[in-house]
mmCIF file of C-alpha atoms in Angstrom:
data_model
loop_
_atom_site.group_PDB
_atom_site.id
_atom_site.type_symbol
_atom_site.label_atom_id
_atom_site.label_comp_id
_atom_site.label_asym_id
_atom_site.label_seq_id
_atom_site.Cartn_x
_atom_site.Cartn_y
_atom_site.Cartn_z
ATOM 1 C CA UNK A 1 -14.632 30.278 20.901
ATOM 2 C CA UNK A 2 -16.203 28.441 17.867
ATOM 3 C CA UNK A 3 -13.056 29.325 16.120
ATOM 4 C CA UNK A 4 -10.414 28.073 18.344
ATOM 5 C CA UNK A 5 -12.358 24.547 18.932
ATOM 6 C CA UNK A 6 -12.196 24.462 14.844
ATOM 7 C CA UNK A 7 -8.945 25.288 14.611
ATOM 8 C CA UNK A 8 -7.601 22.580 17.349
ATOM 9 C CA UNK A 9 -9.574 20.256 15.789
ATOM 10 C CA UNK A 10 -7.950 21.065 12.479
ATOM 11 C CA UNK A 11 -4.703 21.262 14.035
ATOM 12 C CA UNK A 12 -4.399 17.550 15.681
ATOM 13 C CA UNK A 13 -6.491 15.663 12.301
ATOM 14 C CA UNK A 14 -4.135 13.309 10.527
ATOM 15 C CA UNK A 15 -4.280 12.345 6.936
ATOM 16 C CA UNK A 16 -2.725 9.227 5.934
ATOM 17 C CA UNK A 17 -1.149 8.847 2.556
ATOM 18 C CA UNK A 18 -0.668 5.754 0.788
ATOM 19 C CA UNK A 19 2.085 4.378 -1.797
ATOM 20 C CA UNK A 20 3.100 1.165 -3.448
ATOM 21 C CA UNK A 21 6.181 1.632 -5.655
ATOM 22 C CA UNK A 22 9.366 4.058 -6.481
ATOM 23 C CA UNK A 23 11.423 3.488 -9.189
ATOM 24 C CA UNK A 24 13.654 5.423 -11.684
ATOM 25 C CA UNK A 25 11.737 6.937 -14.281
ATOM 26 C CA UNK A 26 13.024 5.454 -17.004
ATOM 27 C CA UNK A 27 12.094 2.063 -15.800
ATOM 28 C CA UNK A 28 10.055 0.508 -18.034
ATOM 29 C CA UNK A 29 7.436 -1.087 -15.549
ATOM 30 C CA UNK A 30 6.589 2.138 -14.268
ATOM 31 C CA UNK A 31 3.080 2.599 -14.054
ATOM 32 C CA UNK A 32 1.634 5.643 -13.217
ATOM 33 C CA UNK A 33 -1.375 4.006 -10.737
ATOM 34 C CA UNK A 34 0.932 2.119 -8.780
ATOM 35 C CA UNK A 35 4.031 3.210 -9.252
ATOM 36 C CA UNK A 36 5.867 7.014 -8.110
ATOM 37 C CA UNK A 37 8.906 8.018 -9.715
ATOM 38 C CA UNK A 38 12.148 8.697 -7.648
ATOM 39 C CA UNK A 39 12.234 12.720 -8.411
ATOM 40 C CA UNK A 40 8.274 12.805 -7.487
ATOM 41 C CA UNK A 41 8.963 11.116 -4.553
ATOM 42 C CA UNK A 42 11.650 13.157 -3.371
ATOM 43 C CA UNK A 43 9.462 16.576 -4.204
ATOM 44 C CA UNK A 44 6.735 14.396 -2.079
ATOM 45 C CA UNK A 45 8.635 14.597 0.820
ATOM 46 C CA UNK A 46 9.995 17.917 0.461
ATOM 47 C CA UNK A 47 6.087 19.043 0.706
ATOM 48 C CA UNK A 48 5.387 16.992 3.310
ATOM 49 C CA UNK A 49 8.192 17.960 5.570
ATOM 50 C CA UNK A 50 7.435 21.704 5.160
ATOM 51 C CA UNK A 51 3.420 21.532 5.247
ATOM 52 C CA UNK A 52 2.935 18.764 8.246
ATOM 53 C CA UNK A 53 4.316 17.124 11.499
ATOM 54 C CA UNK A 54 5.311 13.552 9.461
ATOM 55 C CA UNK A 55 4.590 11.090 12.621
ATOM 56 C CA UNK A 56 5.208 7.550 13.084
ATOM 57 C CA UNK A 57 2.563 5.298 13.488
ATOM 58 C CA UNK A 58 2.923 4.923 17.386
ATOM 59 C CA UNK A 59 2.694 9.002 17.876
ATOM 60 C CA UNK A 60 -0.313 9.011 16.123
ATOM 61 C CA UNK A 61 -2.098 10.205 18.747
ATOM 62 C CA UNK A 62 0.040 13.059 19.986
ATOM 63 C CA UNK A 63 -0.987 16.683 19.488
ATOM 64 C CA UNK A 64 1.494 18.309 17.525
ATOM 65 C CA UNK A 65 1.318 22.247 16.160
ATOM 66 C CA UNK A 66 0.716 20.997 12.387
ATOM 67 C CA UNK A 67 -1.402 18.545 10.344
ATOM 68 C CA UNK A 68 0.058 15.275 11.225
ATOM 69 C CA UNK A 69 0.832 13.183 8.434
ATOM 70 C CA UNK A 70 1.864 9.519 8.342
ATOM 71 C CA UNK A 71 3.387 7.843 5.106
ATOM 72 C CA UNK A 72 2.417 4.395 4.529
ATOM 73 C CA UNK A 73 3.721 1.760 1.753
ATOM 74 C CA UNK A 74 1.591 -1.533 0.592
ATOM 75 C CA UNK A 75 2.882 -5.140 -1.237
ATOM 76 C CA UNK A 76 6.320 -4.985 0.074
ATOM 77 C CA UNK A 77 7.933 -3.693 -3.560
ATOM 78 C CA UNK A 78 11.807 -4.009 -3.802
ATOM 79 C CA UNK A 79 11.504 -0.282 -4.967
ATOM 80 C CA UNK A 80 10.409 0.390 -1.069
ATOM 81 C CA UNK A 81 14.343 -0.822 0.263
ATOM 82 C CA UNK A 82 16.677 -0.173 -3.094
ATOM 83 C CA UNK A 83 15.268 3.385 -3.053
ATOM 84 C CA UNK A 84 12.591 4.569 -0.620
ATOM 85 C CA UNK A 85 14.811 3.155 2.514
ATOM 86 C CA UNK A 86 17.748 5.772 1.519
ATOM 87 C CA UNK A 87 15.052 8.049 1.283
ATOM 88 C CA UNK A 88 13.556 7.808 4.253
ATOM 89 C CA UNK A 89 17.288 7.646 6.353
ATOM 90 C CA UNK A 90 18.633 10.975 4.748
ATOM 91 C CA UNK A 91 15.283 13.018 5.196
ATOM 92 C CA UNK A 92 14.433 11.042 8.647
ATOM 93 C CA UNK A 93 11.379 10.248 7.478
ATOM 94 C CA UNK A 94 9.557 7.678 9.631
ATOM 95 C CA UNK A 95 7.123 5.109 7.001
ATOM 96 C CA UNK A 96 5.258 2.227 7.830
ATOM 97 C CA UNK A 97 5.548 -0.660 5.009
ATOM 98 C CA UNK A 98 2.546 -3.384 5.081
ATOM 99 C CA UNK A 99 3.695 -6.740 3.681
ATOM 100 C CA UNK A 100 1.628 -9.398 1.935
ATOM 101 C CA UNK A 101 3.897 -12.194 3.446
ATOM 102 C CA UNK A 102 3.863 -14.877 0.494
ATOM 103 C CA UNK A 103 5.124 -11.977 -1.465
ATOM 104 C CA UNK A 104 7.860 -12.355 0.212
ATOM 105 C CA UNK A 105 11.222 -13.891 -1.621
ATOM 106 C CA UNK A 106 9.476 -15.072 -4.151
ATOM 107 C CA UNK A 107 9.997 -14.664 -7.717
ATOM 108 C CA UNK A 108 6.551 -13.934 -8.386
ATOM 109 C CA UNK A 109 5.072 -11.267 -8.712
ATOM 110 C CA UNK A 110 1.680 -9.957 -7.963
ATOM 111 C CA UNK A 111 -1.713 -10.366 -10.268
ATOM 112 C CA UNK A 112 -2.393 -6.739 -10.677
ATOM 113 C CA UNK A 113 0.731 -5.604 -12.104
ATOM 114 C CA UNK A 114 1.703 -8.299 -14.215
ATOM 115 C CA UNK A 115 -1.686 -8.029 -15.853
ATOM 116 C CA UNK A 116 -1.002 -4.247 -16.239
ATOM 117 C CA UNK A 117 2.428 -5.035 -18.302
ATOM 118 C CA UNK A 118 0.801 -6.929 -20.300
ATOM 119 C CA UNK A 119 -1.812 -4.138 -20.793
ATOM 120 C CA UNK A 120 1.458 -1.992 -21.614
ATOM 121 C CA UNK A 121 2.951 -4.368 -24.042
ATOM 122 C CA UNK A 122 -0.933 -4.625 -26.148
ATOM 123 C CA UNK A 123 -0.701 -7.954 -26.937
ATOM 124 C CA UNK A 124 0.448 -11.408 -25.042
ATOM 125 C CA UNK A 125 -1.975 -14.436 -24.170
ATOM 126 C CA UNK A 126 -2.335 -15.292 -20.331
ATOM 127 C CA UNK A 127 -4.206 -18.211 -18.517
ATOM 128 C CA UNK A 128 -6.078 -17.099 -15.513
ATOM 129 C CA UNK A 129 -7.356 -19.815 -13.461
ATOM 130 C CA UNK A 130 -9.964 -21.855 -16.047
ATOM 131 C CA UNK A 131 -10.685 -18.510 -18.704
ATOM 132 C CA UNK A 132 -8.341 -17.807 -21.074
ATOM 133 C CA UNK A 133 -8.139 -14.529 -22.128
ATOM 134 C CA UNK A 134 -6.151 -12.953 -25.483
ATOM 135 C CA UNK A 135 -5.574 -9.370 -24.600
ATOM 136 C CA UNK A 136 -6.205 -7.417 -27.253
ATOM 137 C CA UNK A 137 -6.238 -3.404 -27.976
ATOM 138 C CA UNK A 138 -10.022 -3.932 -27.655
ATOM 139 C CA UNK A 139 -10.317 -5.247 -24.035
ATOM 140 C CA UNK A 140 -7.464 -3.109 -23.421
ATOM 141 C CA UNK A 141 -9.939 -0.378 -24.119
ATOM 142 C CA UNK A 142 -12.221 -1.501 -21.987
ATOM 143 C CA UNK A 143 -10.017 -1.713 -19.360
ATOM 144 C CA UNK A 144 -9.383 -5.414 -18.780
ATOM 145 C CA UNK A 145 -7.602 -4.712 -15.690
ATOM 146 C CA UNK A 146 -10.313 -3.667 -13.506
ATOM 147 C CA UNK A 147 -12.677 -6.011 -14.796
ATOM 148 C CA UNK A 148 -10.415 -9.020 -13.909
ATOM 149 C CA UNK A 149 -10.217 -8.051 -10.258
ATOM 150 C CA UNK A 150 -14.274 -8.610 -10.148
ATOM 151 C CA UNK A 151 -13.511 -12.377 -11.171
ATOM 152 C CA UNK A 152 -10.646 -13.192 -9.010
ATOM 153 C CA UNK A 153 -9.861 -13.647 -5.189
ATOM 154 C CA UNK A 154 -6.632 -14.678 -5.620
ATOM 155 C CA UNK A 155 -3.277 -13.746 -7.382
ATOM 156 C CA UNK A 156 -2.447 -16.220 -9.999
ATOM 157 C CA UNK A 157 0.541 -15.465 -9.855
ATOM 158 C CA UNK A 158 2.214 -18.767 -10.813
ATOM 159 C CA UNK A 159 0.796 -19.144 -14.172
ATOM 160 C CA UNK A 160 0.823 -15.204 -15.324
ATOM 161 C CA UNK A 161 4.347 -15.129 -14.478
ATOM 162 C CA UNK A 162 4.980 -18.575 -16.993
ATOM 163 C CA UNK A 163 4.057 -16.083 -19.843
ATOM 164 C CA UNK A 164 5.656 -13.072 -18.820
ATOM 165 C CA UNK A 165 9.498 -13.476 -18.984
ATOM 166 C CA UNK A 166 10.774 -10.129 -17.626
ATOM 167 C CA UNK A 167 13.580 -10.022 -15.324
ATOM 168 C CA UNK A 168 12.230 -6.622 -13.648
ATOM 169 C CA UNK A 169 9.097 -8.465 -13.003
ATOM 170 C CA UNK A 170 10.602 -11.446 -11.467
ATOM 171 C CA UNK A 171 12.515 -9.563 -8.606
ATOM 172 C CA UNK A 172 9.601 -7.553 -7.637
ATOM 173 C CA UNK A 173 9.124 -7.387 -3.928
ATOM 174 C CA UNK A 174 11.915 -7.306 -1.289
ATOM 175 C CA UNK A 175 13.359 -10.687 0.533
ATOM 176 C CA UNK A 176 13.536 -11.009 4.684
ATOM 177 C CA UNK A 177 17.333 -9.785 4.357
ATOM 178 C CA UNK A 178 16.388 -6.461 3.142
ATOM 179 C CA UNK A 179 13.507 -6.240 5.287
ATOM 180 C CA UNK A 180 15.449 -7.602 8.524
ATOM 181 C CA UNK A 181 17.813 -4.467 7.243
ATOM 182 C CA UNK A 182 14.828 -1.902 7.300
ATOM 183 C CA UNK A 183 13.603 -2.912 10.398
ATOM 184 C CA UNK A 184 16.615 -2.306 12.352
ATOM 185 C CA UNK A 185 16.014 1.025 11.617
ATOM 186 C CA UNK A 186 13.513 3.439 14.112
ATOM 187 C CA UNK A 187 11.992 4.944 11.462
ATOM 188 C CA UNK A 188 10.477 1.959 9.514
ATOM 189 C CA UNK A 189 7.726 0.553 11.137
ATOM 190 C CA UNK A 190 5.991 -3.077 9.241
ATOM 191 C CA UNK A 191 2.560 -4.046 9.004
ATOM 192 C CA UNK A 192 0.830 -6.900 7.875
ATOM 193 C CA UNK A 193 -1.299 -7.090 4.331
ATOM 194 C CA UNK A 194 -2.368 -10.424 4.419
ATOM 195 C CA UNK A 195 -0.507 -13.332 2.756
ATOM 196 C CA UNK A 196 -1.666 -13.013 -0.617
ATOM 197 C CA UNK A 197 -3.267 -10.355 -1.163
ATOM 198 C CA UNK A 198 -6.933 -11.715 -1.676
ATOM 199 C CA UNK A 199 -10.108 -9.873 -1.604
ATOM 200 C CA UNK A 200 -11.341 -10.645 2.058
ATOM 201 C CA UNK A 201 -14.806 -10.247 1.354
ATOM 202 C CA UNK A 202 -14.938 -12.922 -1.105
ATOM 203 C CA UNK A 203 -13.420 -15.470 1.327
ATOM 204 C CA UNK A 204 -15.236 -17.507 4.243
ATOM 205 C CA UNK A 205 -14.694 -17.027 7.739
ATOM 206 C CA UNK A 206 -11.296 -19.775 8.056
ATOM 207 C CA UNK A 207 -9.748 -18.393 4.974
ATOM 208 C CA UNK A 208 -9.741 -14.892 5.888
ATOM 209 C CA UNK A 209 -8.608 -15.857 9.398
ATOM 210 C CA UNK A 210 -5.374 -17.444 7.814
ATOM 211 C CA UNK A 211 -5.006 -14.602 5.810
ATOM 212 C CA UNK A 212 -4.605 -12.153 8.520
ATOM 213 C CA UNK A 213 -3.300 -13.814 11.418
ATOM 214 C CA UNK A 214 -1.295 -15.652 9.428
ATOM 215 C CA UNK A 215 0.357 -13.006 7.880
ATOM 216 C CA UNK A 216 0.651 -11.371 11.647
ATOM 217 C CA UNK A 217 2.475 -14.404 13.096
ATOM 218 C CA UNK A 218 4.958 -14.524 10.383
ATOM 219 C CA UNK A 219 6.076 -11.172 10.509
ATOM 220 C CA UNK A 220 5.925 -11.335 14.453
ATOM 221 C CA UNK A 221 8.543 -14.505 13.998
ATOM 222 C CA UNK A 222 10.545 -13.142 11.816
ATOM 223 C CA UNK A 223 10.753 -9.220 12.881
ATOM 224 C CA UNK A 224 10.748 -11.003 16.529
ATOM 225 C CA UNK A 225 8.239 -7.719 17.572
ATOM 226 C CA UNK A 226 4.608 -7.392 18.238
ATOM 227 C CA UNK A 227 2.303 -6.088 14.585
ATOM 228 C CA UNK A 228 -0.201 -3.805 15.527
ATOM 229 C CA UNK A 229 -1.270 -2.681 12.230
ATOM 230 C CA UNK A 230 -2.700 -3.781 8.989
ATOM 231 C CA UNK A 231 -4.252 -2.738 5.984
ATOM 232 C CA UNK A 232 -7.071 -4.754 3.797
ATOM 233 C CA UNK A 233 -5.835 -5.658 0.309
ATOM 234 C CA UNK A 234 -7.010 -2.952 -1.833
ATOM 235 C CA UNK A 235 -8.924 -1.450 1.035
ATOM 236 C CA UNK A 236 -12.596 -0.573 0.123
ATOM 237 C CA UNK A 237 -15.935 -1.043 2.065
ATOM 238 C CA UNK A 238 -16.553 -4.353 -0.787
ATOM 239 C CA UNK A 239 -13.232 -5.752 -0.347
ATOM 240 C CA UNK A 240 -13.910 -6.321 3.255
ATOM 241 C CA UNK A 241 -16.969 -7.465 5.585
ATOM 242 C CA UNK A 242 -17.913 -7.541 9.422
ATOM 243 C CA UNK A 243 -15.690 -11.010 9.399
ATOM 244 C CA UNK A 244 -12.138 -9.172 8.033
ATOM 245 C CA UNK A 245 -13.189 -6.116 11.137
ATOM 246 C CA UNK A 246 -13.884 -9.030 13.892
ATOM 247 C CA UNK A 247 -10.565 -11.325 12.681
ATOM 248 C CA UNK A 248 -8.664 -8.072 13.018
ATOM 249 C CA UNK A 249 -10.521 -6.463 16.187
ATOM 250 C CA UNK A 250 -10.016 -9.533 18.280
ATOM 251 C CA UNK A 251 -5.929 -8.295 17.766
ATOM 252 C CA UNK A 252 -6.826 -4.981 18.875
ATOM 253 C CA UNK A 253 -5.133 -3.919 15.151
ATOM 254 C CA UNK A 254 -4.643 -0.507 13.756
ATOM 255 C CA UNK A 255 -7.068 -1.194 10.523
ATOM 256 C CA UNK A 256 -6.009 0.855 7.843
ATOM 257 C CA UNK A 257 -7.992 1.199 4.912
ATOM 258 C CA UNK A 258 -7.938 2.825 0.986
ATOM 259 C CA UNK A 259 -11.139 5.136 1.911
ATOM 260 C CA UNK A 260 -10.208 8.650 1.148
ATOM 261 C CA UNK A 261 -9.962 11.389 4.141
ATOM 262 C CA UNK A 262 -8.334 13.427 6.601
ATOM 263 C CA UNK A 263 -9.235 10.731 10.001
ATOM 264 C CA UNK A 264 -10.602 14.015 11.676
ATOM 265 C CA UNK A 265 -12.720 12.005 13.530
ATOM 266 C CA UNK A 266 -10.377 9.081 14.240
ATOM 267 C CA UNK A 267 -11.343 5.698 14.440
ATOM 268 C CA UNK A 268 -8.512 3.244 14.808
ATOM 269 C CA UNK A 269 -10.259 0.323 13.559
ATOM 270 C CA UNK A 270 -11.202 2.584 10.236
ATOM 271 C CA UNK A 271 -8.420 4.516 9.196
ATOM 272 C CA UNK A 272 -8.473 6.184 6.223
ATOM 273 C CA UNK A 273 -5.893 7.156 3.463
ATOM 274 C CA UNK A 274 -5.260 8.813 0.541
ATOM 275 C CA UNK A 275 -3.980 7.069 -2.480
ATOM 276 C CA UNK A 276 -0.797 8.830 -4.370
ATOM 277 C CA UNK A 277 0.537 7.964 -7.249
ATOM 278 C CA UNK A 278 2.944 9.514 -9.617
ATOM 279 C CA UNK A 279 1.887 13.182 -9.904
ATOM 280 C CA UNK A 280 3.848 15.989 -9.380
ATOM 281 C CA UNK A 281 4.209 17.891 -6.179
ATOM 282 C CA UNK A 282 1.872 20.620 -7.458
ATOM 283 C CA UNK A 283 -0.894 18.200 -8.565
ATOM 284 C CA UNK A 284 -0.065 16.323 -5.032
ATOM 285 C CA UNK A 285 -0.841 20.111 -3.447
ATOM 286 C CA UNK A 286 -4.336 20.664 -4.885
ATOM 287 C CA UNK A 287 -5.395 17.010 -3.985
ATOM 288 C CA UNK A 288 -4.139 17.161 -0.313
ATOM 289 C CA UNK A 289 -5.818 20.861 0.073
ATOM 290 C CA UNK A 290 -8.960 19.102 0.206
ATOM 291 C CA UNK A 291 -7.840 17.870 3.422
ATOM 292 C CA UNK A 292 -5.205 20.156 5.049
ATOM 293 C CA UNK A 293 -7.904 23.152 4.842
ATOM 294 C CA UNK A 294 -10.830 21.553 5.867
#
């Protein structure tokens, strides 16, 4: 009896995994934390189509005879309509994309990654808000990257991009036409990500309330359909507090977060998911075991 109760339990857990980017391999913004190349991708979804039951985000709750799985994508890339969209239509794949609104049609593109191609190219000098900072192969070393998110609750995004003349870097996320295209379809699902991408915890009360709901009603104006789900901007317990949970309670959200596991016991308003980047299909095996066999 102790068996069977383990293995229903087993059988109706859901693990959520969690991308940002696909792109060709030989781009040459692709970086390996945020980005998955097309061929990994594709070998992604052959796994996950024979291992799980992939779900949408509004079956969630059904029981199904495998693991569920649901595929999620964050920032609103253009990567996620020039390549994961075909994707998703020829395997039937259902996703759900969360979109940091101001991202949205804008030539700009977002803090994190521009400050990682600089990190690629060794050498270029960047103003960030009132610190000026030369990167050099030293506080490359030290990883510049991460320390910069500590200092910052918002995307400069404006002045990196002044110093940063790359044309694959200015058409970075998608515009409402291809995202009025993906949502015609069944399978793609949207969800909000705030509208720029801030660290919640870090803003008061007001601020975070325009972050969220904000980014709710525009995507509910423009998609001209209800948002029931959202994910925190990089999604750990510090990026968020008990204000970010009540702003996004009161909307009776799906809260999705970066937290790693398998949602066994599930709790809507702290779902957890597994970050995947660009590994290969057998690497992707060994670090989804964890969860799948639990």
């Amino acid at each position: 009896m102790i068996t069977f109760l383990k293995v229903i339990k087993m059988k109706n857990k859901i693990i959520v995994v969690m991308y940002h980017e696909v792109l060709p391999i030989n781009t040459e913004f692709l970086d390996n934390s945020l980005c998955t190349s097309i061929d990994n991708f594709i070998d992604h979804l052959e796994f996950y189509r024979n291992t799980f039951e992939i779900v949408d985000v509004n079956n969630i709750y059904k029981k199904t005879s495998k693991i569920k799985l649901l595929i999620t994508f964050d920032d609103g890339y253009v990567g996620n309509f020039k390549y994961v969209f075909p994707l998703l239509k020829k395997y039937e794949i259902p996703i759900l994309f969360f979109i940091s609104t101001d991202f949205v049609s804008k030539t700009n593109g977002y803090w994190i990654l521009l400050l990682k191609y600089v990190k690629q190219k060794k050498s270029s000098f960047i103003f960030l808000s009132k610190i000026n900072i030369f990167l050099t192969p030293l506080l490359i070393k030290y990883n510049i990257v991460n320390i910069l998110k500590l200092f910052f609750k918002y995307s400069y995004i404006e002045k990196i991009n002044f110093y940063i003349k790359n044309s694959q870097i200015r058409d970075m996320f998608m515009d409402w036409n291809q995202i009025f295209e993906m949502n015609s379809s069944n399978l793609v699902t949207f969800g909000a990500h705030t509208k720029t991408h801030p660290i919640l915890s870090k803003l008061k009360y007001e601020e975070q309330h325009e972050e969220i709901i904000g980014s709710i009603n525009v995507l509910e104006k423009k998609l001209n359909t209800k948002i029931s789900n959202f994910a925190y901007p990089f999604g750990k317990a510090i990026h968020f507090n008990s204000d970010s949970i009540k702003i996004c309670q009161s909307r009776k959200l799906n809260i999705f977060t970066t937290e790693k596991g398998d949602n066994n016991l599930f709790d809507k308003y702290y779902i957890k998911r597994i970050g995947i980047h660009n590994e290969p299909v057998s690497i992707l095996q060994e670090k989804l075991k964890a969860y799948y066999e639990m």
